[in-house]
Coordinates of C-alpha atoms and ligand atoms in Angstrom, one line a residue:
M1 CA 104.1 127.1 140.2
K2 CA 107.6 126.9 139.0
A3 CA 109.9 124.1 140.2
H4 CA 112.6 125.2 142.5
T5 CA 116.2 125.2 141.4
F6 CA 118.7 123.2 143.3
N7 CA 119.4 124.8 146.6
L8 CA 121.7 124.3 149.5
P9 CA 119.1 122.9 152.0
F10 CA 118.0 120.4 149.4
L11 CA 121.6 119.3 148.8
L12 CA 122.1 118.9 152.5
Q13 CA 119.0 116.8 153.0
H14 CA 119.4 114.6 150.0
I15 CA 123.0 114.2 149.4
M16 CA 125.2 115.2 152.4
I17 CA 123.2 113.9 155.3
P18 CA 122.5 110.5 153.7
L19 CA 126.2 110.2 153.0
L20 CA 126.7 109.8 156.7
F21 CA 124.6 106.7 156.5
L22 CA 126.4 105.2 153.6
R23 CA 128.0 101.8 154.1
F24 CA 129.2 99.0 152.0
H25 CA 127.3 95.8 151.8
R26 CA 129.1 93.2 149.7
N27 CA 129.5 95.0 146.4
T28 CA 126.5 97.3 146.7
L29 CA 126.7 100.8 147.9
T30 CA 123.6 101.3 150.1
L31 CA 121.8 103.8 152.3
A32 CA 121.3 102.1 155.7
A33 CA 118.4 104.0 157.3
G34 CA 114.9 103.4 158.6
K35 CA 113.9 102.8 162.2
W36 CA 112.4 100.0 164.3
D37 CA 109.9 100.5 167.2
L38 CA 108.5 97.9 169.5
L39 CA 104.8 98.7 169.6
L40 CA 103.6 96.0 172.0
S41 CA 105.6 93.2 173.5
N42 CA 102.6 90.9 173.7
I43 CA 99.5 90.9 171.5
G44 CA 98.6 87.4 172.9
I45 CA 99.0 85.4 169.7
S46 CA 101.6 84.9 166.9
A47 CA 100.5 86.9 163.9
M48 CA 100.3 84.3 161.2
H49 CA 97.8 86.2 159.1
M50 CA 97.1 89.9 159.0
Q51 CA 94.7 92.2 157.1
L52 CA 94.4 96.0 157.5
L53 CA 90.7 97.3 157.3
N54 CA 89.4 100.7 156.4
T55 CA 88.9 101.4 160.1
D56 CA 92.7 101.4 160.6
R57 CA 92.3 98.2 162.5
V58 CA 94.3 95.1 161.7
I59 CA 92.7 91.7 162.0
I60 CA 95.3 89.2 163.1
F61 CA 94.9 85.4 163.7
D62 CA 96.9 82.2 163.9
T63 CA 95.4 78.7 164.5
T64 CA 92.9 77.7 167.1
D65 CA 95.0 74.6 167.8
F66 CA 98.3 75.8 169.1
G67 CA 97.2 75.3 172.7
A68 CA 96.4 78.2 175.1
S69 CA 97.5 81.6 173.7
N70 CA 98.3 84.5 176.0
I71 CA 95.0 86.4 175.6
S72 CA 91.6 85.3 177.0
L73 CA 88.5 85.1 174.8
P74 CA 86.1 88.0 175.3
N75 CA 83.8 88.1 178.3
G76 CA 85.2 85.0 179.9
T77 CA 83.9 82.7 177.3
C78 CA 85.5 79.4 176.3
R79 CA 85.4 77.1 173.3
N80 CA 84.5 73.5 173.6
N81 CA 85.8 71.7 170.5
S82 CA 85.9 68.0 170.3
N83 CA 87.8 68.3 167.0
N84 CA 90.8 70.0 168.5
L85 CA 94.2 68.4 168.5
T86 CA 95.6 70.3 171.4
L87 CA 92.9 71.5 173.9
K88 CA 89.3 70.3 174.0
R89 CA 88.3 73.3 176.1
D90 CA 90.1 76.5 175.3
C91 CA 89.4 79.8 177.1
T92 CA 92.0 81.8 175.0
A93 CA 91.6 83.7 171.8
H94 CA 93.4 83.0 168.6
S95 CA 92.4 86.2 166.8
V96 CA 92.8 89.8 167.8
E97 CA 92.0 93.2 166.4
Y98 CA 94.9 95.6 166.6
H99 CA 93.8 99.3 166.8
V100 CA 96.5 101.4 165.2
A101 CA 95.6 104.7 166.8
S102 CA 95.4 103.5 170.4
N103 CA 98.2 100.8 169.9
S104 CA 96.0 98.2 171.7
V105 CA 94.5 94.8 170.9
R106 CA 91.2 93.2 171.8
P107 CA 90.4 89.5 171.5
L108 CA 88.1 88.1 168.8
T109 CA 86.2 84.8 168.7
L110 CA 87.1 82.1 166.2
I111 CA 85.4 78.7 166.6
T112 CA 86.9 76.5 163.9
D113 CA 90.5 76.4 162.7
P114 CA 91.7 78.9 160.2
F115 CA 95.3 77.6 160.2
C116 CA 97.3 78.4 157.0
S117 CA 94.4 80.0 155.2
S118 CA 93.7 82.9 152.9
G119 CA 91.4 85.9 152.4
A120 CA 90.4 89.1 150.7
V121 CA 88.4 92.2 151.5
R122 CA 85.1 92.7 149.6
A123 CA 84.0 96.0 148.1
D124 CA 82.1 97.0 151.2
G125 CA 85.2 96.5 153.4
T126 CA 84.3 93.1 154.9
L127 CA 87.1 90.7 155.3
V128 CA 86.3 87.3 153.9
Q129 CA 88.6 84.6 155.3
I130 CA 88.8 81.3 153.4
G131 CA 89.4 77.8 154.7
G132 CA 92.0 76.4 157.1
F133 CA 92.7 73.1 158.7
N134 CA 90.8 70.2 160.4
D135 CA 87.3 71.3 161.3
G136 CA 87.8 74.7 159.6
D137 CA 89.0 73.6 156.2
H138 CA 85.7 74.0 154.4
N139 CA 84.6 77.1 156.3
V140 CA 84.4 80.8 155.4
R141 CA 84.6 83.5 158.1
M142 CA 83.5 87.1 157.7
Y143 CA 84.6 90.1 159.6
K144 CA 82.6 93.3 159.0
P145 CA 84.5 96.2 160.4
C146 CA 83.0 98.6 162.9
S147 CA 84.5 101.6 164.7
S148 CA 83.2 100.5 168.0
N149 CA 84.5 97.4 169.8
S150 CA 81.4 95.3 169.1
C151 CA 82.2 93.4 165.9
D152 CA 83.5 89.9 165.8
W153 CA 83.9 87.0 163.4
Q154 CA 80.8 85.3 161.8
E155 CA 81.5 81.7 160.6
I156 CA 79.8 80.0 157.7
N157 CA 80.3 76.2 158.0
G158 CA 80.8 74.2 154.8
A159 CA 80.8 77.2 152.5
L160 CA 83.6 75.7 150.3
V161 CA 83.3 72.7 148.0
Q162 CA 86.9 71.6 148.6
R163 CA 89.2 71.7 151.6
R164 CA 91.3 74.9 151.3
W165 CA 94.5 74.7 153.3
Y166 CA 97.4 76.8 151.9
S167 CA 95.2 78.3 149.1
T168 CA 95.4 81.8 147.7
S169 CA 92.4 84.1 147.5
H170 CA 92.0 87.0 145.2
I171 CA 89.2 89.6 144.8
L172 CA 87.7 89.8 141.3
P173 CA 86.3 92.7 139.3
D174 CA 82.8 91.2 139.7
G175 CA 83.1 91.3 143.5
R176 CA 83.5 87.6 144.1
L177 CA 86.7 85.9 145.5
I178 CA 88.5 83.3 143.6
I179 CA 90.2 80.6 145.7
V180 CA 93.1 78.9 144.0
G181 CA 94.7 75.6 145.1
G182 CA 95.6 74.5 148.5
R183 CA 97.3 71.3 149.7
R184 CA 96.3 68.5 147.4
Q185 CA 93.7 70.6 145.7
F186 CA 94.4 71.2 142.0
S187 CA 91.4 73.3 141.5
Y188 CA 89.8 76.6 142.1
E189 CA 86.3 77.8 143.3
F190 CA 84.5 81.0 144.0
F191 CA 82.9 82.7 147.0
P192 CA 80.1 83.5 147.1
K193 CA 78.7 80.8 144.8
R194 CA 76.4 81.9 142.0
S195 CA 74.2 78.8 142.4
G196 CA 74.3 75.3 143.9
A197 CA 75.8 74.1 140.6
D198 CA 78.8 76.4 141.1
K199 CA 81.5 73.8 142.0
A200 CA 85.3 73.5 142.1
Y201 CA 87.0 73.6 138.7
N202 CA 90.1 71.6 137.8
L203 CA 93.3 73.5 137.3
P204 CA 95.8 71.0 135.9
F205 CA 98.6 73.6 136.1
L206 CA 98.6 73.0 139.9
A207 CA 99.1 69.3 139.5
Q208 CA 101.9 69.9 137.0
T209 CA 103.8 72.2 139.3
N210 CA 103.4 69.9 142.4
D211 CA 106.9 68.5 143.3
R212 CA 105.7 65.2 144.7
G213 CA 106.4 65.0 148.4
L214 CA 107.8 68.5 148.5
E215 CA 104.9 70.4 146.8
N216 CA 106.6 73.8 146.3
N217 CA 103.5 75.1 144.7
L218 CA 101.3 76.0 147.7
Y219 CA 100.1 79.6 148.2
P220 CA 100.5 80.2 144.5
F221 CA 101.3 83.9 143.6
V222 CA 98.0 85.1 142.0
F223 CA 97.6 88.5 140.5
L224 CA 94.7 90.1 138.6
N225 CA 96.2 91.2 135.2
T226 CA 95.0 94.5 133.6
D227 CA 93.2 92.4 130.9
G228 CA 91.1 90.7 133.5
N229 CA 92.9 87.4 133.4
L230 CA 94.8 85.9 136.3
F231 CA 98.6 85.6 136.4
I232 CA 99.3 82.5 138.4
F233 CA 102.8 81.5 139.4
A234 CA 103.5 78.2 141.1
N235 CA 106.8 76.5 141.8
N236 CA 109.0 77.8 138.9
R237 CA 106.6 79.0 136.2
A238 CA 103.5 80.8 135.5
I239 CA 100.3 80.9 133.3
L240 CA 97.9 83.6 132.3
F241 CA 94.5 82.1 133.1
D242 CA 91.0 83.1 131.9
Y243 CA 88.9 81.8 134.9
L244 CA 85.6 82.6 133.1
K245 CA 86.3 80.5 130.0
R246 CA 88.5 78.2 132.1
V247 CA 91.4 78.3 129.6
V248 CA 95.1 78.9 129.9
V249 CA 95.7 82.0 127.7
K250 CA 99.5 82.0 127.9
N251 CA 102.3 79.9 129.3
Y252 CA 105.3 81.8 130.5
Q253 CA 108.9 80.6 130.4
Q254 CA 110.2 78.8 133.5
I255 CA 112.1 81.3 135.8
P256 CA 115.8 81.0 135.0
G257 CA 117.6 78.6 137.3
G258 CA 114.4 76.6 137.7
D259 CA 114.4 76.7 141.5
P260 CA 111.0 76.6 143.2
R261 CA 109.6 79.9 144.7
N262 CA 106.4 78.9 146.4
Y263 CA 105.6 77.2 149.8
P264 CA 107.6 75.5 151.3
S265 CA 110.3 77.0 149.2
S266 CA 108.6 80.3 150.1
G267 CA 109.9 83.2 148.1
S268 CA 107.5 86.1 147.5
A269 CA 106.2 88.1 144.6
V270 CA 104.6 91.5 143.8
L271 CA 102.8 93.0 140.9
L272 CA 104.9 96.1 140.4
P273 CA 103.2 99.5 140.3
L274 CA 100.6 99.8 137.6
K275 CA 100.6 102.9 135.4
N276 CA 98.2 101.9 132.7
G277 CA 96.3 99.1 131.1
T278 CA 99.3 97.3 129.5
G279 CA 102.5 97.7 131.5
A280 CA 101.8 95.1 134.1
E281 CA 105.0 93.6 135.5
V282 CA 105.5 90.9 138.1
M283 CA 108.6 90.4 140.3
V284 CA 109.4 87.2 142.2
C285 CA 112.2 87.2 144.8
G286 CA 114.0 84.7 146.9
G287 CA 112.9 81.2 148.0
A288 CA 114.8 78.0 148.7
P289 CA 116.6 75.7 146.3
R290 CA 115.0 72.3 145.9
G291 CA 115.9 70.1 148.9
A292 CA 116.7 73.0 151.3
N293 CA 114.5 71.5 154.1
G294 CA 116.6 69.7 156.6
T295 CA 119.9 70.6 155.0
F296 CA 119.6 74.4 155.6
N297 CA 121.0 75.2 152.2
G298 CA 121.5 78.9 151.5
A299 CA 118.4 80.7 150.3
L300 CA 118.0 82.0 146.7
N301 CA 119.4 85.5 146.2
T302 CA 117.8 86.1 142.8
C303 CA 114.7 88.0 141.7
G304 CA 113.0 87.7 138.3
R305 CA 111.0 90.4 136.6
I306 CA 108.6 89.8 133.8
R307 CA 106.4 92.1 131.7
I308 CA 103.4 89.8 131.6
N309 CA 101.6 91.4 128.6
D310 CA 104.6 91.5 126.3
P311 CA 104.1 89.5 123.0
N312 CA 107.1 87.3 124.1
P313 CA 107.5 87.8 127.8
S314 CA 110.9 86.9 129.2
W315 CA 112.4 87.0 132.7
T316 CA 115.1 89.6 133.6
M317 CA 117.1 88.4 136.6
E318 CA 118.6 90.5 139.3
T319 CA 120.7 89.7 142.4
M320 CA 119.6 90.8 145.9
P321 CA 122.3 91.9 148.4
M322 CA 121.7 88.6 150.3
G323 CA 119.7 85.4 149.9
R324 CA 116.3 85.2 151.6
V325 CA 113.6 82.6 152.1
M326 CA 110.3 83.6 153.8
G327 CA 110.8 87.2 152.9
D328 CA 107.7 89.4 152.6
M329 CA 107.4 91.8 149.7
L330 CA 105.4 95.0 150.2
L331 CA 104.6 97.8 147.9
L332 CA 105.4 101.2 149.6
P333 CA 103.3 104.3 148.9
T334 CA 106.2 105.6 146.7
G335 CA 106.1 102.6 144.4
D336 CA 109.2 101.1 145.9
V337 CA 109.2 97.5 147.1
L338 CA 110.2 96.5 150.7
I339 CA 111.6 93.0 151.2
I340 CA 111.5 92.2 154.9
N341 CA 111.5 89.2 157.3
G342 CA 112.7 85.7 156.7
A343 CA 115.8 83.6 156.8
G344 CA 119.1 83.0 155.0
S345 CA 118.9 79.2 154.9
G346 CA 116.4 76.4 155.0
A347 CA 112.8 76.5 154.0
A348 CA 109.3 77.2 155.4
G349 CA 108.0 74.6 158.0
W350 CA 108.5 73.6 161.6
E351 CA 112.1 74.0 162.7
S352 CA 113.1 74.2 159.0
A353 CA 115.1 77.5 158.7
R354 CA 118.2 79.1 160.2
N355 CA 120.1 82.3 159.9
P356 CA 117.5 85.0 160.3
I357 CA 117.8 88.0 157.9
L358 CA 117.2 91.0 160.1
S359 CA 117.8 93.8 157.5
P360 CA 115.0 94.9 155.3
V361 CA 115.9 95.8 151.7
I362 CA 114.2 98.4 149.6
Y363 CA 114.1 97.8 145.9
R364 CA 113.6 100.8 143.6
P365 CA 112.1 99.4 140.4
N366 CA 112.8 102.6 138.3
N367 CA 116.5 102.9 139.2
R368 CA 119.0 101.6 136.7
I369 CA 119.8 97.9 137.1
G370 CA 122.7 97.5 139.5
S371 CA 121.5 100.3 141.8
R372 CA 118.1 99.2 142.8
F373 CA 118.6 97.4 146.2
E374 CA 119.3 99.3 149.4
V375 CA 120.0 97.5 152.7
H376 CA 118.4 99.1 155.7
T377 CA 118.6 99.2 159.5
P378 CA 118.2 95.6 161.0
S379 CA 115.6 94.6 163.5
A380 CA 116.6 93.0 166.8
R381 CA 114.1 90.2 166.4
P382 CA 114.1 87.2 164.0
R383 CA 110.9 86.9 162.0
M384 CA 111.0 83.4 160.7
Y385 CA 108.2 81.0 159.9
H386 CA 104.7 82.4 160.4
S387 CA 105.7 86.0 160.5
T388 CA 104.0 88.8 158.6
A389 CA 104.3 92.4 157.5
L390 CA 101.9 95.0 156.2
L391 CA 101.7 98.6 155.3
I392 CA 99.5 100.9 157.3
R393 CA 98.0 104.3 156.5
D394 CA 100.8 106.4 158.0
G395 CA 103.4 104.7 155.9
R396 CA 104.9 102.5 158.6
V397 CA 105.1 98.8 158.1
L398 CA 103.7 96.5 160.9
V399 CA 105.8 93.4 161.6
S400 CA 104.6 90.6 163.8
G401 CA 104.5 86.8 164.3
N402 CA 107.1 84.2 164.5
N403 CA 106.3 80.6 165.5
P404 CA 108.4 78.0 163.8
H405 CA 107.2 75.3 166.2
V406 CA 104.2 73.0 166.4
R407 CA 102.8 74.8 169.4
Y408 CA 103.5 78.1 171.2
N409 CA 107.0 77.6 172.5
F410 CA 108.6 80.4 174.6
K411 CA 111.4 78.2 176.0
T412 CA 113.3 77.1 173.0
N413 CA 116.6 78.8 172.3
L414 CA 116.0 78.5 168.6
F415 CA 113.6 81.2 167.5
P416 CA 111.0 81.2 170.4
T417 CA 107.4 82.0 169.6
D418 CA 107.2 85.8 169.4
L419 CA 104.0 87.6 170.4
S420 CA 105.3 91.2 169.9
I421 CA 104.3 93.7 167.2
E422 CA 106.8 96.1 165.8
A423 CA 106.8 98.9 163.2
F424 CA 109.5 99.4 160.6
S425 CA 109.6 103.1 159.5
P426 CA 111.1 103.3 156.1
P427 CA 113.6 106.1 155.5
Y428 CA 110.9 108.3 154.0
L429 CA 109.5 108.7 157.5
D430 CA 112.8 110.2 158.8
P431 CA 112.0 113.6 160.5
R432 CA 114.7 115.2 158.3
F433 CA 112.2 114.9 155.4
A434 CA 109.4 116.6 157.3
N435 CA 109.7 119.8 155.3
L436 CA 109.0 117.9 152.1
R437 CA 106.1 115.9 153.3
P438 CA 102.7 116.6 151.8
T439 CA 99.5 116.6 154.0
I440 CA 96.3 115.7 152.1
V441 CA 93.6 118.3 152.5
S442 CA 91.0 116.8 150.2
P443 CA 89.3 114.6 149.2
P444 CA 88.3 113.7 152.7
S445 CA 89.1 110.2 154.1
Q446 CA 86.5 107.6 153.2
A447 CA 85.6 109.5 150.0
K448 CA 83.8 107.5 147.3
I449 CA 85.3 107.8 143.8
R450 CA 84.3 106.4 140.5
Y451 CA 86.2 104.6 137.8
G452 CA 87.8 107.1 135.4
Q453 CA 86.8 110.1 137.5
T454 CA 89.1 113.1 137.7
I455 CA 90.0 113.7 141.3
N456 CA 91.5 117.1 142.4
V457 CA 93.8 116.1 145.2
R458 CA 94.7 119.0 147.4
F459 CA 97.6 119.0 149.8
T460 CA 99.8 121.3 151.7
I461 CA 103.6 121.3 152.1
P462 CA 105.8 123.4 154.3
P463 CA 106.6 126.9 152.8
G464 CA 108.4 127.3 149.5
R465 CA 109.4 123.7 148.7
L466 CA 107.1 122.4 146.0
N467 CA 108.8 120.5 143.2
G468 CA 105.6 120.2 141.1
S469 CA 107.0 117.6 138.7
S470 CA 108.0 115.3 141.5
V471 CA 104.4 114.9 142.9
M472 CA 103.0 111.4 142.5
V473 CA 99.6 110.1 143.6
T474 CA 99.2 106.4 144.3
M475 CA 96.4 104.1 145.4
V476 CA 97.4 101.0 147.4
A477 CA 95.1 98.0 148.0
P478 CA 95.5 96.7 151.6
S479 CA 96.5 93.1 151.3
F480 CA 95.9 89.8 153.2
V481 CA 99.3 88.6 154.3
T482 CA 100.3 85.1 155.4
H483 CA 103.2 82.8 154.6
T484 CA 105.3 85.6 153.0
F485 CA 102.7 86.4 150.3
S486 CA 100.5 89.5 150.3
M487 CA 97.3 88.5 148.5
N488 CA 95.4 91.2 146.5
Q489 CA 98.3 93.6 146.8
R490 CA 98.4 96.2 144.0
L491 CA 99.5 99.8 143.6
L492 CA 98.2 102.2 141.0
V493 CA 100.1 105.3 139.9
L494 CA 97.4 107.8 139.0
S495 CA 98.1 109.8 135.9
G496 CA 97.8 113.5 136.2
R497 CA 99.4 116.9 135.4
N498 CA 102.0 118.7 137.5
A499 CA 100.8 120.0 140.9
A500 CA 100.2 123.7 141.0
A501 CA 99.4 126.2 143.8
V502 CA 95.7 127.0 144.4
A503 CA 96.3 129.1 147.6
S504 CA 99.1 130.0 149.8
L505 CA 100.9 126.8 150.7
T506 CA 98.1 124.7 149.2
F507 CA 98.6 122.8 146.0
Q508 CA 96.4 120.8 143.7
I509 CA 97.0 117.9 141.4
P510 CA 94.3 116.6 139.1
V511 CA 94.6 112.9 138.7
V512 CA 92.5 110.3 136.9
A513 CA 91.1 107.3 138.9
P514 CA 91.7 103.8 137.5
S515 CA 89.5 103.2 134.6
S516 CA 88.1 99.8 135.5
G517 CA 87.8 96.9 137.9
N518 CA 90.5 95.0 136.0
L519 CA 92.9 97.7 137.1
A520 CA 91.4 98.2 140.6
P521 CA 88.6 95.9 141.8
S522 CA 86.0 97.8 143.7
G523 CA 86.7 98.5 147.4
Y524 CA 88.8 100.5 149.7
Y525 CA 92.3 101.7 148.8
L526 CA 94.8 103.9 150.5
L527 CA 95.5 107.1 148.5
F528 CA 98.9 108.7 149.1
V529 CA 100.5 111.9 147.7
S530 CA 104.3 111.6 147.4
H531 CA 106.6 114.6 146.9
Q532 CA 110.2 114.1 146.1
G533 CA 109.9 110.5 147.2
I534 CA 108.3 111.5 150.6
P535 CA 104.8 110.2 151.1
S536 CA 101.9 111.9 152.9
V537 CA 99.8 110.0 155.4
G538 CA 97.3 108.1 153.3
I539 CA 93.5 108.6 153.2
W540 CA 91.0 105.9 152.5
V541 CA 89.0 106.1 149.3
Q542 CA 86.4 103.6 148.1
I543 CA 86.3 103.1 144.3
S544 CA 83.3 101.6 142.4
Ligands
NAG601 C1 100.2 85.7 179.6 O1 101.5 85.5 180.0 C2 101.8 86.1 181.3 C3 103.3 85.9 181.6 O2 103.6 84.6 181.5 C4 100.9 85.4 182.3 O3 101.1 86.1 183.6 C5 99.4 85.6 181.9 O4 98.6 84.9 182.8 C6 99.2 85.1 180.6 N1 97.8 85.4 180.2 C7 97.0 84.5 179.6 C8 95.6 85.0 179.3 O5 97.4 83.4 179.3
NAG602 C1 81.2 91.3 175.7 O1 80.4 92.0 176.6 C2 80.2 93.4 176.2 C3 79.6 94.1 177.4 O2 78.5 93.3 177.9 C4 79.4 93.4 174.9 O3 79.3 94.7 174.5 C5 80.2 92.6 173.9 O4 79.4 92.6 172.7 C6 80.5 91.2 174.4 N1 81.4 90.6 173.4 C7 81.2 89.4 172.9 C8 82.1 88.9 171.9 O5 80.3 88.7 173.3
NAG603 C1 81.7 74.0 177.5 O1 81.7 72.9 178.4 C2 81.5 73.3 179.7 C3 81.5 72.0 180.6 O2 82.4 71.1 180.0 C4 80.2 74.0 179.9 O3 80.1 74.4 181.3 C5 80.2 75.2 179.0 O4 78.9 75.8 179.1 C6 80.4 74.8 177.6 N1 80.5 76.0 176.8 C7 80.0 76.2 175.6 C8 80.2 77.5 174.9 O5 79.3 75.3 175.1
NAG604 C1 102.5 101.7 130.4 O1 103.4 101.6 131.5 C2 104.6 101.0 131.3 C3 105.4 101.0 132.5 O2 104.6 100.6 133.6 C4 105.3 101.7 130.2 O3 106.5 101.0 129.9 C5 104.5 101.8 128.9 O4 105.1 102.6 128.0 C6 103.1 102.4 129.3 N1 102.3 102.4 128.1 C7 101.5 103.5 127.7 C8 100.7 103.3 126.5 O5 101.6 104.5 128.3
NAG605 C1 110.8 69.4 156.4 O1 111.6 68.5 157.1 C2 111.0 68.0 158.3 C3 112.0 67.2 159.0 O2 112.4 66.1 158.1 C4 109.7 67.4 158.0 O3 109.1 67.0 159.2 C5 108.8 68.3 157.3 O4 107.6 67.7 156.9 C6 109.5 68.9 156.1 N1 108.6 70.0 155.6 C7 108.3 70.1 154.3 C8 107.4 71.2 154.1 O5 108.7 69.3 153.5
NAG606 C1 112.0 117.9 140.7 O1 111.5 116.6 140.5 C2 111.9 115.9 139.3 C3 111.2 114.6 139.1 O2 111.3 113.8 140.3 C4 113.4 115.8 139.3 O3 113.9 115.2 138.1 C5 114.1 117.1 139.5 O4 115.5 116.9 139.7 C6 113.5 117.8 140.8 N1 114.1 119.1 140.9 C7 114.6 119.6 142.0 C8 115.1 121.0 142.0 O5 114.8 118.9 143.0
NAG607 C1 90.3 65.3 168.6 C2 91.4 65.5 169.6 O1 92.5 65.3 169.3 N1 91.0 66.0 170.8 C3 91.9 66.4 171.8 C4 91.5 67.7 172.4 O2 92.3 68.0 173.6 C5 92.3 67.0 174.6 C6 93.1 67.5 175.8 O3 94.3 67.9 175.3 C7 92.8 65.7 174.1 O4 92.7 64.7 175.1 C8 91.9 65.3 172.9 O5 92.5 64.1 172.3

């Protein structure tokens, strides 16, 4: 199939119509587009933590100790909890399952407190939630997805050696989770344990990066590198860590400027799209300068990029269109990075931020420097402390949560608790691109694939519009998001040849699945086909 030559409809769609949306933002020429939709005005709880499962349901929870939420526990049950700080007897739920297709929620039952915790999804699709606060800080909770409405949380008391509050979890190639840090925990441990002797192991790096009294190293940014080691960023610097031999393999330079980037300074980070076994690159954006809490100093407006496997890695700094603390960074199916939610001043913590940043920004990592950031349509709702965002299968981004107060507080004038859930549709979902959008025909959703396997991905597009060399197939791991960091987030660009026609309007692109668990730990991924930057609806694939 030959690529089409430049034609008038193409020019209209890609150059002339977007021109209508052009506007100036500071010194950056940007395309303001994208759309916001309010999905539900009340899901009953503030979405502090979210995880998408392979049933297209999103598990959402906050803390069990905010007082009564706005949704009752299932079947008229109540929790009696003498360890609570707010209510001894609580008949409301603090976790819900959001069902994307029906746009509805149902309450789930959490017994102990998962406040400010972490999690990951295991190879079989089960969400494993780690730690929390108070009576929940040593507990693990499992949620095995089902397509009926019968599944609920199962709690394992005392499954952790150390208290894990503000820790980061990451799924490993061997199927276990590693749990890194947490408040006053300069150690890591695994779940499940291999034996009774499997304990918590010291990680001095976390003590070294702890700003006394301020911390600034909680929820460390942890990424599985393509060599199997962990890249761990805390405060203002990073290490490459071999968790099996328990040695630091590499110390990276401090990020230029030296400002802290982790909770409560709360910037965010992503592992940029992976194309092969060596090109891994991390980007860290935003945060708060040291001492921003209470003074509401302006948030950091810089991002640093680093190629973590270079012989002498160094940071390349870029400037965002605006400063942002508590921004979420999400990988989109096209390999671009969405920066969304957060504030222009202050830090994470109760009542500690001001100046909501309502406009999402899309960062295009492959554009030339200076033309990578685009500012998009603002939301009407602030999404401050305890807000979250995640990608779903149809390419929209769910945005929910906002509770910068000790309890649910709907009366304050300053950023009331927000129980709504919205969707941000990035510009690629604009109907004017419908005639470029691929539809995946095969493999079927929930297909099982093997490492290194060639997959013939078939798709249709509307008549006569294939640009074979612009087709890209990506696999995105659904992440566990809380406190502005999406744990386990990774996107693989699958290598392949150009797409070609196999039947009228049907095209095929052979691509090679990731070669190992270091690139893509076993489990469920969303597979997308993008054509001229416009992604299909994704399908679920399970790699092993
Ligand atoms: C939720 O809030 C509404 C409006 O304030 C109230 O009528 C309803 O009873 C609340 N539901 C629960 C379960 O708290
Ligand atoms: C609630 O009751 C329904 C119907 O009896 C049952 O199917 C469901 O499992 C119950 N849920 C819980 C969490 O007990
Ligand atoms: C909680 O306590 C109340 C009385 O205080 C009792 O009626 C109820 O059965 C208890 N519920 C549970 C789940 O233990
Ligand atoms: C791997 O990918 C990176 C970019 O992600 C690229 O710079 C590098 O050349 C690639 N290496 C190989 C061997 O293809
Ligand atoms: C921020 O400042 C407030 C008010 O002084 C304080 O209560 C809170 O603990 C601080 N938060 C952090 C994370 O330092
Ligand atoms: C086809 O896609 C390639 C790669 O994205 C691009 O360089 C080229 O300009 C496109 N051709 C047309 C006619 O749009
Ligand atoms: C341990 C604890 O703080 N329990 C509290 C549970 O809630 C009741 C009612 O608000 C309080 O009186 C208890 O002190």
